[in-house]
Each structure stands twice: as structure tokens, then as C-alpha cells.
Amino acid sequence: MERIYLNGASGLRLAADVAGHPEDQPVVMLHGGGQTRHSWGELTRTLAGNGYRAMTVDMRGHGESDWCPEGDYTLDRFVEDVHGILSDLEQPPVLIGASLGGISSLLAAGEATHLPIHGLVLVDIVPRVEPEGVQRIRQFMSAHIGGFDSYEEVVEAVNAYMPHRKAKPRSSEGLRKNLRVGEDDRLYWHWDPAFINGDRTPGSVRNVERLRDAARRIDVPTLLVRGKMSDVVSEEGVRDFLQLIPGARAVDVSGAGHMVSGDQNDVFNDAILEFLAEVQDAGRCGTTA
């Protein structure tokens, strides 16, 4: 795994991990709000082992990427970051975006005259989301804005937030990369508090029609991967999405909630590999979605 830095909007530096041969088909992964690039660790290794150039990026204000000095975490800035990331690549990638990363990718692809990508995967996100599910995420993030006393407290909080997961983490090792130690020695989520508490936050629920308009203009192979137990994406939201993008398809992952890749990793990874193979076949045949 190689560490690199990419150019985001307004000069922000975005941290990324890259694996796989430089000449292989690139796949860029953008995490959800409140996560870091490490949420794609398993998929990154799987892609690199199957002949892809896998790149997982910390979005602005998250992980080891720069925090925005002005606290600007509106959708427009995240979309600009997507354009900045793509400008650093030598060949068009397939974009995989979860939640916030998916919204940013959808808007970048749908609102640009021609975004240089070969395919788009949205992970448990559609234009018409369920407000109650989004609010539950915000409440979880806001509840712990003051940090944690110990790693054990972090594990307890995550288990309480995702009770559907059958395999509970027995240690904090998998969470350490998503945490930072503050000057007061308390543990904090590895993202800028202004992302959730500031005046300029993403606000996807307020941008439904903008997202639907962008979806109508998507012209590359598109896959929606939904957690069957998701409270953010409903079956109605899926149907609406598929009507907006002719040729797009959706896959439900049983036993998974909104954090699909973490809930059912093997099933999720297999669905991604199948889609990427279809994209490559379509490219060889000169067809699109």
C-alpha cells in the first residue's frame, strides 16, 4: 500500500492509499461522512489482488486529509474535490462512493459535461433518502463530538449504534485508524467537528431534486449496492433511482445495514468485482449502460 496526496478544491491536500499495478484499471473509493479511507481496506486489497489499481481517499476534513480552514463542507466543495482527484489520474477510473462519497460522485458525474470515468457504484445512497435514517447518523456523530475516555467506550458506542451486526468487534484495533488523540488525551473521531456542527454541511436531504436531475444525466454503467437492512435507502428510493438511470441495476446485500462494506464484506466485494468485470467487457465492446 502506497501513501499519496491528491489535490482537492481550494488547495486542500487529500490523503490516499493506492495498491495494485499503475497500469491497471483504476478504481477510486470515496467513503461516507464520518468515515476515513480505511473503511475500504478489505475491498482495496481485494481489488489489487484481482488486477485493479485501487485508490481509497480521505475526503476533506476526514482522516489525514486537510481540514477546511473556512469550515466549508457543502456538497459543492466535495464535488470539486472529486474533479480534483480525477485530474490527478492518468486514465479514467470507476468511481465507488458510499453515502457522502456516493452523493459527491453522482453530482460530479451528472453535472459535468463529461466526467472521465468508466463506471459508477453508489453504496447505500440514492437521491431520495429516508430522513429518519439520515437523522440517526447525525445523532450518533453529534453524540460523541466531545470524544471518548477509552477505546472500550468507542467499541460500546459502535456496538450500540449497529446492533444488527452478528460479529461484534472484540477489540478496538479496527477502530484505531478512525480515531485521533486530542491534546487532552481523549479519543475523537478522525474528522473535523465543523463537518457535522458547522453552518456549511452537506445537507443531502435538502438537495433531492438536484440529485435526481444529476442522476438523469448519468451515461456510464451504474450499480447501486444497498444494505437490505438499511434505514437510509428504502425500496421506494431504489425504484426511484432505477427509473432515473435507464440500464442501472441494484443489488441488495442481506444482513447489511447502511455500512454495507463493513457489515457483509465478502458479499459486497463479490458484487463489486462482478460489476467491474461487466464494465471492462462493455468497454471492450464499446457500449455504455
Tab-separated table of N, CA and C in Angstrom, residues 31-196:
chain	number	residue	atom	x	y	z
A	31	HIS	N	-15.326	7.418	0.797
A	31	HIS	CA	-16.073	6.943	1.960
A	31	HIS	C	-17.254	7.846	2.299
A	32	GLY	N	-18.018	7.410	3.279
A	32	GLY	CA	-19.150	8.180	3.758
A	32	GLY	C	-18.747	9.205	4.799
A	33	GLY	N	-19.658	10.101	5.124
A	33	GLY	CA	-19.386	11.121	6.120
A	33	GLY	C	-19.067	10.512	7.477
A	34	GLY	N	-18.013	11.002	8.106
A	34	GLY	CA	-17.604	10.493	9.395
A	34	GLY	C	-16.700	9.283	9.331
A	35	GLN	N	-16.453	8.750	8.136
A	35	GLN	CA	-15.554	7.614	7.976
A	35	GLN	C	-14.181	8.105	7.496
A	36	THR	N	-13.286	7.182	7.212
A	36	THR	CA	-11.990	7.501	6.618
A	36	THR	C	-11.711	6.516	5.501
A	37	ARG	N	-10.594	6.700	4.829
A	37	ARG	CA	-10.220	5.819	3.719
A	37	ARG	C	-10.059	4.367	4.171
A	38	HIS	N	-9.835	4.154	5.457
A	38	HIS	CA	-9.616	2.804	5.960
A	38	HIS	C	-10.883	1.953	5.945
A	39	SER	N	-12.037	2.578	5.743
A	39	SER	CA	-13.276	1.799	5.676
A	39	SER	C	-13.297	0.891	4.446
A	40	TRP	N	-12.418	1.172	3.478
A	40	TRP	CA	-12.337	0.373	2.255
A	40	TRP	C	-11.163	-0.616	2.273
A	41	GLY	N	-10.547	-0.831	3.433
A	41	GLY	CA	-9.326	-1.634	3.478
A	41	GLY	C	-9.452	-2.998	2.837
A	42	GLU	N	-10.520	-3.723	3.177
A	42	GLU	CA	-10.711	-5.071	2.637
A	42	GLU	C	-10.918	-5.031	1.128
A	43	LEU	N	-11.751	-4.109	0.655
A	43	LEU	CA	-12.005	-4.004	-0.782
A	43	LEU	C	-10.748	-3.573	-1.525
A	44	THR	N	-9.963	-2.680	-0.947
A	44	THR	CA	-8.726	-2.229	-1.579
A	44	THR	C	-7.801	-3.412	-1.857
A	45	ARG	N	-7.620	-4.262	-0.863
A	45	ARG	CA	-6.754	-5.433	-1.037
A	45	ARG	C	-7.338	-6.408	-2.052
A	46	THR	N	-8.661	-6.566	-2.023
A	46	THR	CA	-9.312	-7.472	-2.967
A	46	THR	C	-9.148	-6.986	-4.401
A	47	LEU	N	-9.344	-5.691	-4.620
A	47	LEU	CA	-9.215	-5.136	-5.969
A	47	LEU	C	-7.786	-5.262	-6.486
A	48	ALA	N	-6.824	-4.911	-5.643
A	48	ALA	CA	-5.420	-5.001	-6.062
A	48	ALA	C	-5.049	-6.431	-6.401
A	49	GLY	N	-5.619	-7.382	-5.683
A	49	GLY	CA	-5.329	-8.783	-5.943
A	49	GLY	C	-6.022	-9.342	-7.163
A	50	ASN	N	-6.955	-8.557	-7.723
A	50	ASN	CA	-7.696	-9.006	-8.910
A	50	ASN	C	-7.409	-8.148	-10.135
A	51	GLY	N	-6.278	-7.475	-10.146
A	51	GLY	CA	-5.850	-6.773	-11.345
A	51	GLY	C	-6.345	-5.357	-11.503
A	52	TYR	N	-6.674	-4.685	-10.393
A	52	TYR	CA	-7.120	-3.299	-10.462
A	52	TYR	C	-6.159	-2.394	-9.680
A	53	ARG	N	-6.115	-1.139	-10.055
A	53	ARG	CA	-5.349	-0.120	-9.339
A	53	ARG	C	-6.310	0.540	-8.370
A	54	ALA	N	-6.258	0.145	-7.112
A	54	ALA	CA	-7.231	0.589	-6.115
A	54	ALA	C	-6.731	1.820	-5.383
A	55	MET	N	-7.581	2.828	-5.290
A	55	MET	CA	-7.233	4.069	-4.604
A	55	MET	C	-8.359	4.452	-3.646
A	56	THR	N	-8.043	4.550	-2.365
A	56	THR	CA	-9.030	4.948	-1.371
A	56	THR	C	-8.608	6.274	-0.752
A	57	VAL	N	-9.513	7.235	-0.760
A	57	VAL	CA	-9.189	8.631	-0.448
A	57	VAL	C	-9.872	9.093	0.833
A	58	ASP	N	-9.144	9.824	1.663
A	58	ASP	CA	-9.748	10.555	2.778
A	58	ASP	C	-10.382	11.822	2.217
A	59	MET	N	-11.659	12.001	2.410
A	59	MET	CA	-12.319	13.199	1.929
A	59	MET	C	-11.957	14.390	2.813
A	60	ARG	N	-12.203	15.580	2.315
A	60	ARG	CA	-11.832	16.799	3.060
A	60	ARG	C	-12.383	16.746	4.481
A	61	GLY	N	-11.563	17.165	5.434
A	61	GLY	CA	-11.993	17.186	6.814
A	61	GLY	C	-12.019	15.838	7.492
A	62	HIS	N	-11.577	14.788	6.796
A	62	HIS	CA	-11.616	13.438	7.340
A	62	HIS	C	-10.226	12.797	7.302
A	63	GLY	N	-9.966	11.926	8.275
A	63	GLY	CA	-8.712	11.187	8.278
A	63	GLY	C	-7.510	12.108	8.254
A	64	GLU	N	-6.586	11.816	7.346
A	64	GLU	CA	-5.356	12.595	7.258
A	64	GLU	C	-5.401	13.660	6.173
A	65	SER	N	-6.570	13.873	5.588
A	65	SER	CA	-6.733	14.981	4.647
A	65	SER	C	-6.874	16.290	5.406
A	66	ASP	N	-6.624	17.401	4.702
A	66	ASP	CA	-6.715	18.715	5.339
A	66	ASP	C	-8.136	19.026	5.803
A	67	TRP	N	-8.241	19.716	6.935
A	67	TRP	CA	-9.497	20.315	7.343
A	67	TRP	C	-9.636	21.639	6.607
A	68	CYS	N	-10.850	21.979	6.215
A	68	CYS	CA	-11.081	23.244	5.525
A	68	CYS	C	-11.018	24.390	6.535
A	69	PRO	N	-10.117	25.357	6.330
A	69	PRO	CA	-9.993	26.476	7.293
A	69	PRO	C	-11.289	27.253	7.456
A	70	GLU	N	-12.089	27.335	6.396
A	70	GLU	CA	-13.350	28.085	6.463
A	70	GLU	C	-14.520	27.209	6.922
A	71	GLY	N	-14.246	25.927	7.178
A	71	GLY	CA	-15.320	25.029	7.582
A	71	GLY	C	-16.329	24.776	6.484
A	72	ASP	N	-15.900	24.833	5.214
A	72	ASP	CA	-16.819	24.656	4.088
A	72	ASP	C	-16.900	23.178	3.713
A	73	TYR	N	-17.985	22.546	4.144
A	73	TYR	CA	-18.224	21.140	3.836
A	73	TYR	C	-19.561	20.973	3.108
A	74	THR	N	-19.853	21.947	2.272
A	74	THR	CA	-21.047	21.855	1.437
A	74	THR	C	-20.805	20.865	0.309
A	75	LEU	N	-21.886	20.393	-0.293
A	75	LEU	CA	-21.769	19.426	-1.382
A	75	LEU	C	-20.927	19.959	-2.536
A	76	ASP	N	-21.043	21.242	-2.829
A	76	ASP	CA	-20.287	21.816	-3.943
A	76	ASP	C	-18.786	21.612	-3.764
A	77	ARG	N	-18.301	21.759	-2.537
A	77	ARG	CA	-16.860	21.597	-2.305
A	77	ARG	C	-16.443	20.131	-2.457
A	78	PHE	N	-17.271	19.213	-1.984
A	78	PHE	CA	-16.941	17.804	-2.147
A	78	PHE	C	-16.936	17.410	-3.623
A	79	VAL	N	-17.873	17.976	-4.382
A	79	VAL	CA	-17.910	17.709	-5.830
A	79	VAL	C	-16.640	18.241	-6.497
A	80	GLU	N	-16.227	19.433	-6.110
A	80	GLU	CA	-14.987	19.992	-6.655
A	80	GLU	C	-13.786	19.113	-6.301
A	81	ASP	N	-13.807	18.534	-5.117
A	81	ASP	CA	-12.725	17.626	-4.733
A	81	ASP	C	-12.680	16.407	-5.647
A	82	VAL	N	-13.857	15.883	-6.021
A	82	VAL	CA	-13.898	14.739	-6.936
A	82	VAL	C	-13.222	15.103	-8.252
A	83	HIS	N	-13.524	16.283	-8.766
A	83	HIS	CA	-12.883	16.730	-10.010
A	83	HIS	C	-11.374	16.848	-9.830
A	84	GLY	N	-10.949	17.346	-8.673
A	84	GLY	CA	-9.523	17.458	-8.413
A	84	GLY	C	-8.840	16.104	-8.375
A	85	ILE	N	-9.483	15.135	-7.757
A	85	ILE	CA	-8.933	13.774	-7.687
A	85	ILE	C	-8.775	13.185	-9.081
A	86	LEU	N	-9.798	13.338	-9.899
A	86	LEU	CA	-9.748	12.766	-11.248
A	86	LEU	C	-8.683	13.429	-12.104
A	87	SER	N	-8.451	14.707	-11.882
A	87	SER	CA	-7.449	15.416	-12.685
A	87	SER	C	-6.042	14.902	-12.415
A	88	ASP	N	-5.852	14.231	-11.272
A	88	ASP	CA	-4.537	13.693	-10.927
A	88	ASP	C	-4.295	12.303	-11.509
A	89	LEU	N	-5.314	11.716	-12.144
A	89	LEU	CA	-5.200	10.352	-12.655
A	89	LEU	C	-4.841	10.357	-14.137
A	90	GLU	N	-4.132	9.317	-14.561
A	90	GLU	CA	-3.707	9.230	-15.956
A	90	GLU	C	-4.740	8.560	-16.837
A	91	GLN	N	-5.663	7.813	-16.268
A	91	GLN	CA	-6.721	7.191	-17.058
A	91	GLN	C	-8.030	7.212	-16.266
A	92	PRO	N	-9.181	7.199	-16.964
A	92	PRO	CA	-10.476	7.291	-16.287
A	92	PRO	C	-10.702	6.112	-15.348
A	93	PRO	N	-11.167	6.370	-14.121
A	93	PRO	CA	-11.417	5.294	-13.173
A	93	PRO	C	-12.883	4.871	-13.155
A	94	VAL	N	-13.177	3.854	-12.386
A	94	VAL	CA	-14.525	3.572	-11.921
A	94	VAL	C	-14.627	4.201	-10.535
A	95	LEU	N	-15.669	4.977	-10.297
A	95	LEU	CA	-15.872	5.629	-9.011
A	95	LEU	C	-16.788	4.781	-8.132
A	96	ILE	N	-16.373	4.551	-6.882
A	96	ILE	CA	-17.208	3.873	-5.903
A	96	ILE	C	-17.378	4.821	-4.721
A	97	GLY	N	-18.616	5.196	-4.440
A	97	GLY	CA	-18.854	6.144	-3.365
A	97	GLY	C	-19.912	5.653	-2.399
A	98	ALA	N	-19.595	5.714	-1.109
A	98	ALA	CA	-20.557	5.340	-0.080
A	98	ALA	C	-21.155	6.591	0.544
A	99	SER	N	-22.477	6.648	0.602
A	99	SER	CA	-23.156	7.749	1.291
A	99	SER	C	-22.661	9.104	0.767
A	100	LEU	N	-21.969	9.899	1.580
A	100	LEU	CA	-21.470	11.201	1.127
A	100	LEU	C	-20.569	11.059	-0.099
A	101	GLY	N	-19.705	10.048	-0.101
A	101	GLY	CA	-18.844	9.826	-1.257
A	101	GLY	C	-19.641	9.501	-2.507
A	102	GLY	N	-20.772	8.806	-2.322
A	102	GLY	CA	-21.633	8.487	-3.457
A	102	GLY	C	-22.375	9.696	-3.977
A	103	ILE	N	-22.870	10.535	-3.056
A	103	ILE	CA	-23.550	11.768	-3.463
A	103	ILE	C	-22.601	12.668	-4.253
A	104	SER	N	-21.383	12.808	-3.730
A	104	SER	CA	-20.388	13.659	-4.399
A	104	SER	C	-20.068	13.127	-5.786
A	105	SER	N	-19.929	11.808	-5.904
A	105	SER	CA	-19.627	11.198	-7.198
A	105	SER	C	-20.789	11.339	-8.162
A	106	LEU	N	-22.009	11.146	-7.659
A	106	LEU	CA	-23.200	11.276	-8.500
A	106	LEU	C	-23.324	12.687	-9.060
A	107	LEU	N	-23.139	13.688	-8.218
A	107	LEU	CA	-23.238	15.063	-8.693
A	107	LEU	C	-22.107	15.404	-9.655
A	108	ALA	N	-20.903	14.939	-9.356
A	108	ALA	CA	-19.777	15.212	-10.249
A	108	ALA	C	-20.023	14.615	-11.622
A	109	ALA	N	-20.534	13.389	-11.657
A	109	ALA	CA	-20.765	12.701	-12.937
A	109	ALA	C	-21.961	13.264	-13.685
A	110	GLY	N	-23.012	13.636	-12.949
A	110	GLY	CA	-24.237	14.074	-13.610
A	110	GLY	C	-24.252	15.534	-14.008
A	111	GLU	N	-23.449	16.362	-13.326
A	111	GLU	CA	-23.486	17.794	-13.610
A	111	GLU	C	-22.355	18.257	-14.508
A	112	ALA	N	-21.379	17.393	-14.751
A	112	ALA	CA	-20.280	17.754	-15.652
A	112	ALA	C	-20.669	17.447	-17.095
A	113	THR	N	-20.075	18.192	-18.022
A	113	THR	CA	-20.322	17.911	-19.442
A	113	THR	C	-19.871	16.504	-19.789
A	114	HIS	N	-18.706	16.140	-19.328
A	114	HIS	CA	-18.230	14.766	-19.496
A	114	HIS	C	-17.178	14.489	-18.427
A	115	LEU	N	-17.563	13.716	-17.421
A	115	LEU	CA	-16.611	13.342	-16.383
A	115	LEU	C	-15.848	12.104	-16.854
A	116	PRO	N	-14.515	12.129	-16.786
A	116	PRO	CA	-13.731	10.994	-17.287
A	116	PRO	C	-13.765	9.800	-16.336
A	117	ILE	N	-14.885	9.054	-16.375
A	117	ILE	CA	-14.998	7.827	-15.599
A	117	ILE	C	-15.575	6.723	-16.480
A	118	HIS	N	-15.300	5.476	-16.096
A	118	HIS	CA	-15.811	4.327	-16.860
A	118	HIS	C	-17.051	3.716	-16.225
A	119	GLY	N	-17.291	4.010	-14.954
A	119	GLY	CA	-18.438	3.429	-14.281
A	119	GLY	C	-18.641	4.083	-12.927
A	120	LEU	N	-19.820	3.834	-12.333
A	120	LEU	CA	-20.179	4.460	-11.068
A	120	LEU	C	-20.875	3.442	-10.177
A	121	VAL	N	-20.401	3.344	-8.933
A	121	VAL	CA	-21.046	2.487	-7.932
A	121	VAL	C	-21.455	3.365	-6.756
A	122	LEU	N	-22.720	3.315	-6.403
A	122	LEU	CA	-23.224	4.036	-5.232
A	122	LEU	C	-23.542	3.021	-4.150
A	123	VAL	N	-22.983	3.226	-2.966
A	123	VAL	CA	-23.163	2.288	-1.861
A	123	VAL	C	-24.139	2.870	-0.841
A	124	ASP	N	-25.322	2.313	-0.819
A	124	ASP	CA	-26.398	2.681	0.091
A	124	ASP	C	-26.675	4.184	0.096
A	125	ILE	N	-26.811	4.729	-1.079
A	125	ILE	CA	-27.211	6.130	-1.203
A	125	ILE	C	-27.959	6.324	-2.514
A	126	VAL	N	-29.039	7.081	-2.457
A	126	VAL	CA	-29.852	7.428	-3.622
A	126	VAL	C	-30.286	8.881	-3.441
A	127	PRO	N	-30.826	9.507	-4.486
A	127	PRO	CA	-31.275	10.889	-4.326
A	127	PRO	C	-32.354	11.055	-3.259
A	128	ARG	N	-33.267	10.097	-3.197
A	128	ARG	CA	-34.393	10.220	-2.270
A	128	ARG	C	-34.157	9.302	-1.065
A	129	VAL	N	-33.449	9.814	-0.065
A	129	VAL	CA	-33.121	9.023	1.122
A	129	VAL	C	-34.213	9.159	2.178
A	130	GLU	N	-34.143	8.321	3.193
A	130	GLU	CA	-35.094	8.359	4.294
A	130	GLU	C	-34.576	9.320	5.372
A	131	PRO	N	-35.294	10.414	5.629
A	131	PRO	CA	-34.817	11.418	6.601
A	131	PRO	C	-34.544	10.836	7.982
A	132	GLU	N	-35.340	9.853	8.413
A	132	GLU	CA	-35.143	9.291	9.747
A	132	GLU	C	-33.798	8.580	9.847
A	133	GLY	N	-33.417	7.875	8.789
A	133	GLY	CA	-32.134	7.184	8.794
A	133	GLY	C	-30.968	8.152	8.813
A	134	VAL	N	-31.085	9.218	8.025
A	134	VAL	CA	-30.038	10.238	7.998
A	134	VAL	C	-29.918	10.908	9.361
A	135	GLN	N	-31.057	11.180	9.988
A	135	GLN	CA	-31.043	11.820	11.293
A	135	GLN	C	-30.396	10.923	12.344
A	136	ARG	N	-30.590	9.621	12.246
A	136	ARG	CA	-29.977	8.700	13.207
A	136	ARG	C	-28.454	8.748	13.104
A	137	ILE	N	-27.941	8.879	11.877
A	137	ILE	CA	-26.496	9.003	11.676
A	137	ILE	C	-25.989	10.292	12.305
A	138	ARG	N	-26.681	11.379	12.041
A	138	ARG	CA	-26.262	12.672	12.583
A	138	ARG	C	-26.272	12.658	14.114
A	139	GLN	N	-27.276	12.019	14.684
A	139	GLN	CA	-27.359	11.951	16.140
A	139	GLN	C	-26.190	11.159	16.720
A	140	PHE	N	-25.823	10.075	16.057
A	140	PHE	CA	-24.696	9.276	16.533
A	140	PHE	C	-23.402	10.077	16.479
A	141	MET	N	-23.195	10.784	15.376
A	141	MET	CA	-21.980	11.570	15.221
A	141	MET	C	-21.938	12.725	16.220
A	142	SER	N	-23.058	13.406	16.398
A	142	SER	CA	-23.099	14.553	17.310
A	142	SER	C	-22.972	14.135	18.769
A	143	ALA	N	-23.477	12.947	19.087
A	143	ALA	CA	-23.476	12.494	20.473
A	143	ALA	C	-22.073	12.320	21.032
A	144	HIS	N	-21.116	12.086	20.149
A	144	HIS	CA	-19.757	11.801	20.603
A	144	HIS	C	-18.769	12.875	20.145
A	145	ILE	N	-19.289	14.061	19.890
A	145	ILE	CA	-18.431	15.146	19.427
A	145	ILE	C	-17.404	15.518	20.495
A	146	GLY	N	-17.730	15.240	21.767
A	146	GLY	CA	-16.817	15.562	22.857
A	146	GLY	C	-15.778	14.493	23.133
A	147	GLY	N	-15.766	13.443	22.336
A	147	GLY	CA	-14.736	12.428	22.466
A	147	GLY	C	-15.074	11.305	23.429
A	148	PHE	N	-14.098	10.399	23.600
A	148	PHE	CA	-14.251	9.217	24.437
A	148	PHE	C	-13.091	9.138	25.436
A	149	ASP	N	-13.368	8.500	26.562
A	149	ASP	CA	-12.327	8.315	27.566
A	149	ASP	C	-11.404	7.146	27.236
A	150	SER	N	-11.920	6.146	26.514
A	150	SER	CA	-11.143	4.937	26.249
A	150	SER	C	-11.599	4.273	24.966
A	151	TYR	N	-10.763	3.338	24.453
A	151	TYR	CA	-11.138	2.580	23.271
A	151	TYR	C	-12.329	1.671	23.563
A	152	GLU	N	-12.417	1.170	24.785
A	152	GLU	CA	-13.538	0.318	25.158
A	152	GLU	C	-14.864	1.078	25.050
A	153	GLU	N	-14.824	2.355	25.382
A	153	GLU	CA	-16.026	3.184	25.267
A	153	GLU	C	-16.427	3.360	23.802
A	154	VAL	N	-15.426	3.446	22.922
A	154	VAL	CA	-15.703	3.557	21.486
A	154	VAL	C	-16.391	2.292	20.986
A	155	VAL	N	-15.846	1.136	21.358
A	155	VAL	CA	-16.414	-0.144	20.936
A	155	VAL	C	-17.863	-0.257	21.397
A	156	GLU	N	-18.140	0.121	22.623
A	156	GLU	CA	-19.501	0.063	23.148
A	156	GLU	C	-20.447	0.960	22.355
A	157	ALA	N	-19.978	2.144	21.999
A	157	ALA	CA	-20.815	3.080	21.244
A	157	ALA	C	-21.141	2.540	19.856
A	158	VAL	N	-20.142	1.960	19.202
A	158	VAL	CA	-20.358	1.416	17.860
A	158	VAL	C	-21.295	0.211	17.908
A	159	ASN	N	-21.116	-0.659	18.883
A	159	ASN	CA	-21.989	-1.821	19.016
A	159	ASN	C	-23.434	-1.407	19.260
A	160	ALA	N	-23.623	-0.362	20.059
A	160	ALA	CA	-24.974	0.120	20.327
A	160	ALA	C	-25.608	0.737	19.081
A	161	TYR	N	-24.770	1.362	18.254
A	161	TYR	CA	-25.266	2.007	17.032
A	161	TYR	C	-25.627	0.986	15.956
A	162	MET	N	-24.905	-0.139	15.921
A	162	MET	CA	-25.139	-1.156	14.894
A	162	MET	C	-25.426	-2.509	15.542
A	163	PRO	N	-26.565	-2.636	16.220
A	163	PRO	CA	-26.882	-3.887	16.924
A	163	PRO	C	-27.130	-5.068	15.992
A	164	HIS	N	-27.375	-4.807	14.699
A	164	HIS	CA	-27.657	-5.887	13.749
A	164	HIS	C	-26.425	-6.698	13.388
A	165	ARG	N	-25.227	-6.151	13.638
A	165	ARG	CA	-24.016	-6.882	13.288
A	165	ARG	C	-23.851	-8.101	14.191
A	166	LYS	N	-23.763	-9.267	13.560
A	166	LYS	CA	-23.642	-10.501	14.326
A	166	LYS	C	-22.262	-10.619	14.959
A	167	ALA	N	-21.237	-10.222	14.223
A	167	ALA	CA	-19.863	-10.323	14.718
A	167	ALA	C	-19.456	-8.998	15.341
A	168	LYS	N	-19.485	-8.920	16.649
A	168	LYS	CA	-19.104	-7.708	17.352
A	168	LYS	C	-17.585	-7.633	17.465
A	169	PRO	N	-17.015	-6.469	17.294
A	169	PRO	CA	-15.565	-6.350	17.454
A	169	PRO	C	-15.154	-6.652	18.891
A	170	ARG	N	-14.202	-7.568	19.041
A	170	ARG	CA	-13.744	-7.940	20.375
A	170	ARG	C	-12.651	-7.004	20.869
A	171	SER	N	-12.119	-6.187	19.987
A	171	SER	CA	-11.095	-5.230	20.389
A	171	SER	C	-11.297	-3.947	19.602
A	172	SER	N	-10.479	-2.964	19.897
A	172	SER	CA	-10.601	-1.661	19.245
A	172	SER	C	-9.665	-1.510	18.056
A	173	GLU	N	-8.940	-2.580	17.689
A	173	GLU	CA	-7.920	-2.447	16.649
A	173	GLU	C	-8.489	-1.897	15.347
A	174	GLY	N	-9.661	-2.388	14.934
A	174	GLY	CA	-10.234	-1.925	13.679
A	174	GLY	C	-10.725	-0.490	13.720
A	175	LEU	N	-10.878	0.052	14.929
A	175	LEU	CA	-11.381	1.418	15.072
A	175	LEU	C	-10.272	2.439	15.217
A	176	ARG	N	-9.079	2.002	15.565
A	176	ARG	CA	-7.999	2.943	15.881
A	176	ARG	C	-7.687	3.886	14.725
A	177	LYS	N	-7.781	3.389	13.495
A	177	LYS	CA	-7.447	4.227	12.349
A	177	LYS	C	-8.506	5.290	12.084
A	178	ASN	N	-9.661	5.147	12.719
A	178	ASN	CA	-10.720	6.134	12.553
A	178	ASN	C	-10.789	7.102	13.729
A	179	LEU	N	-9.775	7.059	14.574
A	179	LEU	CA	-9.747	7.917	15.755
A	179	LEU	C	-8.465	8.733	15.801
A	180	ARG	N	-8.518	9.847	16.504
A	180	ARG	CA	-7.329	10.656	16.747
A	180	ARG	C	-7.268	10.985	18.244
A	181	VAL	N	-6.072	11.202	18.737
A	181	VAL	CA	-5.888	11.538	20.142
A	181	VAL	C	-5.764	13.049	20.263
A	182	GLY	N	-6.639	13.654	21.046
A	182	GLY	CA	-6.623	15.104	21.215
A	182	GLY	C	-5.552	15.562	22.185
A	183	GLU	N	-5.353	16.858	22.265
A	183	GLU	CA	-4.367	17.415	23.186
A	183	GLU	C	-4.715	17.108	24.635
A	184	ASP	N	-5.986	16.794	24.889
A	184	ASP	CA	-6.416	16.444	26.242
A	184	ASP	C	-6.333	14.940	26.494
A	185	ASP	N	-5.731	14.210	25.514
A	185	ASP	CA	-5.555	12.752	25.595
A	185	ASP	C	-6.861	11.973	25.461
A	186	ARG	N	-7.942	12.658	25.141
A	186	ARG	CA	-9.190	11.951	24.850
A	186	ARG	C	-9.190	11.493	23.396
A	187	LEU	N	-10.023	10.522	23.088
A	187	LEU	CA	-10.126	9.982	21.738
A	187	LEU	C	-11.276	10.662	21.003
A	188	TYR	N	-11.003	11.073	19.768
A	188	TYR	CA	-12.008	11.741	18.951
A	188	TYR	C	-12.093	11.049	17.594
A	189	TRP	N	-13.305	11.081	17.014
A	189	TRP	CA	-13.428	10.609	15.639
A	189	TRP	C	-12.509	11.438	14.755
A	190	HIS	N	-11.974	10.804	13.718
A	190	HIS	CA	-10.949	11.461	12.895
A	190	HIS	C	-11.595	12.304	11.798
A	191	TRP	N	-12.385	13.297	12.212
A	191	TRP	CA	-12.955	14.247	11.253
A	191	TRP	C	-13.192	15.578	11.960
A	192	ASP	N	-13.283	16.607	11.151
A	192	ASP	CA	-13.460	17.974	11.638
A	192	ASP	C	-14.870	18.124	12.208
A	193	PRO	N	-15.018	18.545	13.466
A	193	PRO	CA	-16.359	18.723	14.047
A	193	PRO	C	-17.241	19.676	13.246
A	194	ALA	N	-16.621	20.588	12.500
A	194	ALA	CA	-17.411	21.520	11.686
A	194	ALA	C	-18.176	20.800	10.590
A	195	PHE	N	-17.759	19.593	10.258
A	195	PHE	CA	-18.448	18.817	9.229
A	195	PHE	C	-19.890	18.526	9.638
A	196	ILE	N	-20.110	18.317	10.916
A	196	ILE	CA	-21.452	17.982	11.385
A	196	ILE	C	-22.122	19.138	12.112
